[in-house]
XYZ file of C-alpha atoms in Angstrom:
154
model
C -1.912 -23.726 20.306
C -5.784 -24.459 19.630
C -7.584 -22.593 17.695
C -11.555 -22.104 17.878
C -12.341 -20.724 14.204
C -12.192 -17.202 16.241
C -9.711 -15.001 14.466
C -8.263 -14.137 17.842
C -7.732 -16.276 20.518
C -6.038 -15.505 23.695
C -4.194 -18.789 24.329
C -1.865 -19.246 28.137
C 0.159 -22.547 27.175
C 1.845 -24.186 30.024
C 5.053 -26.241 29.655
C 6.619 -28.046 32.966
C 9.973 -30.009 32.867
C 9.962 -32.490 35.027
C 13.161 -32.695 37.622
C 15.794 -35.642 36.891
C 15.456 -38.010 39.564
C 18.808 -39.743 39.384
C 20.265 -35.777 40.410
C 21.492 -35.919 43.968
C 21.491 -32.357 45.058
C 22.541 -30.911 48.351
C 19.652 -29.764 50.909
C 20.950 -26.466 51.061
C 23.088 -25.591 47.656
C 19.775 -24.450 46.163
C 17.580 -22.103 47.986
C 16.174 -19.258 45.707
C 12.996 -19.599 43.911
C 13.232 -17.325 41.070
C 10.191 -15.943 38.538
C 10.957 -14.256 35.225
C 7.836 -11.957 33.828
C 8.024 -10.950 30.593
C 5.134 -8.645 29.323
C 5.444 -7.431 25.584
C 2.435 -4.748 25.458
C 2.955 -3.092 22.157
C 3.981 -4.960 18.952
C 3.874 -3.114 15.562
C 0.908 -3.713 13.850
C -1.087 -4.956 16.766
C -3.702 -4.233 18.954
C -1.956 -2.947 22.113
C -2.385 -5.488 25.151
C -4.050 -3.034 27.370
C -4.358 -4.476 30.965
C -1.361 -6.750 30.701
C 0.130 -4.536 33.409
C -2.643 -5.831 35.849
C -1.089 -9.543 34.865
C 2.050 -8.518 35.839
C 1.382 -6.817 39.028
C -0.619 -9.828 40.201
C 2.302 -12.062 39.730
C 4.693 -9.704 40.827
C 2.545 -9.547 44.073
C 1.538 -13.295 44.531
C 5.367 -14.585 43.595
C 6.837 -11.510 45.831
C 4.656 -13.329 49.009
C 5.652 -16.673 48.157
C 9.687 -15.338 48.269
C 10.523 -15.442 44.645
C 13.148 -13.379 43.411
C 11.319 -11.578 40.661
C 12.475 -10.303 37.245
C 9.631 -8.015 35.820
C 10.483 -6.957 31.968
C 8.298 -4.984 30.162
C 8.556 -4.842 25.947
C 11.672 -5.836 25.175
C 12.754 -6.773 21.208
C 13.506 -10.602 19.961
C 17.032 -9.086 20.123
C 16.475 -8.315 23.738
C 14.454 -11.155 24.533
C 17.166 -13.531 23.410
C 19.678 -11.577 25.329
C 17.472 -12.020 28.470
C 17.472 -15.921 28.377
C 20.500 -16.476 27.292
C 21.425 -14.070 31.065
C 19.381 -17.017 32.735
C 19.967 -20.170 30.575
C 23.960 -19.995 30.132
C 24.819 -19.999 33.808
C 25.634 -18.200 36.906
C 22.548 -16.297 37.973
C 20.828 -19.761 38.364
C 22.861 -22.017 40.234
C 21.636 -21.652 43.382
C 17.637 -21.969 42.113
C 15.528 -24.713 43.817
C 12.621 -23.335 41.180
C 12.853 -21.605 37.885
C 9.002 -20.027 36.143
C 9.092 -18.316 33.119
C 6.096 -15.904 31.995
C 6.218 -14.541 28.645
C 2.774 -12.720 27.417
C 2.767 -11.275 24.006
C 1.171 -11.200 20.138
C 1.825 -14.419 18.436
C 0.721 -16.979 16.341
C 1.915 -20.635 15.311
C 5.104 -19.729 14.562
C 5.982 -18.299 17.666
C 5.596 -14.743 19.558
C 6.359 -11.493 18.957
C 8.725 -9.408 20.472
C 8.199 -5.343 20.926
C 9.933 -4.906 17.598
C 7.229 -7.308 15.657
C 10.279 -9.895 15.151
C 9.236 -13.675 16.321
C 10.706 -16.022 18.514
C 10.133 -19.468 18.443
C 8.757 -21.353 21.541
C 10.532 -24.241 21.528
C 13.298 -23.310 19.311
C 14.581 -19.745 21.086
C 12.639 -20.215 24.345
C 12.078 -24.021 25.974
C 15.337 -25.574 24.626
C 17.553 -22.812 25.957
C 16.392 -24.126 29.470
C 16.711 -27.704 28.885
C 18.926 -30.046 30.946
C 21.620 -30.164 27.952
C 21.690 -26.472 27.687
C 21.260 -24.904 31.151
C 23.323 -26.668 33.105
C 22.558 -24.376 36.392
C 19.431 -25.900 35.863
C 19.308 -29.867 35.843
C 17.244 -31.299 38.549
C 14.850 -28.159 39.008
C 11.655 -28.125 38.445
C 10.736 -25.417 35.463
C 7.960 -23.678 34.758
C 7.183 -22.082 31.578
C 3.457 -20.228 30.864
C 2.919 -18.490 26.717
C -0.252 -16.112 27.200
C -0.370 -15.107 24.131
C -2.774 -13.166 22.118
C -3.332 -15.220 19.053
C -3.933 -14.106 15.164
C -4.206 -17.283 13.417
């Protein structure tokens, strides 16, 4: 994250994983594009993300239209929020997705974001290598989409 010398900065940080190419893939094993919106309004100690729900009913909408099978989950603990990808990273629900995006909008700061119970979770650690080609399986070959807008206090 980049930080402008303001002490907050509300930061959207986009991470896509490119496909492997040498994956030969039926035409028709995958055919569900699925969306996963986290929103984490309230975090202890923090200003409450008012109009977050706006985000989330925009996506909802615009994913909805494009047929996405959407996952909307509203302030859910780094317990919780673990639980939640490890459901999508370890397996089954997946296997038949031809497009994976991941929204997670929260508090956070270098180290990471904050669940609704003010515990952190680390981007790359607890979020972006749970969905990589060694560790979600389901997933090899599809493209991934992960977006961080997150409310920074650096």
């Amino acid at each position: 994250m980049e930080h402008d010398g303001d002490d907050k900065d509300d930061t959207t940080l986009v991470m896509v994983d490119e496909p492997e190419t040498t994956r030969k893939k039926s035409t028709n094993s995958r055919t569900v594009s699925y969306c996963v919106i986290v929103n984490i309004r309230t975090v202890p100690g923090k200003k409450e993300r008012t109009g977050s729900e706006k985000d989330v009913k925009e996506l909802r909408d615009i994913f909805t239209k494009e047929k996405y099978q959407v996952d909307v989950q509203e302030d859910l603990s780094r317990f919780d929020l673990e639980d939640l990808i490890a459901d999508y990273s370890r397996g089954e629900k997946l296997m038949d997705a031809e497009k994976f995006i991941f929204f997670l909008m929260s508090h956070g700061n270098k180290n990471g974001v904050f669940g609704s119970d003010g515990n952190q979770l680390n981007v790359e650690r607890d979020v972006l290598q749970r969905f990589n080609n060694r560790n979600c399986r389901s997933l090899r070959g599809v493209p991934k989409i992960f977006i961080f807008q997150v409310s920074a206090l650096i």
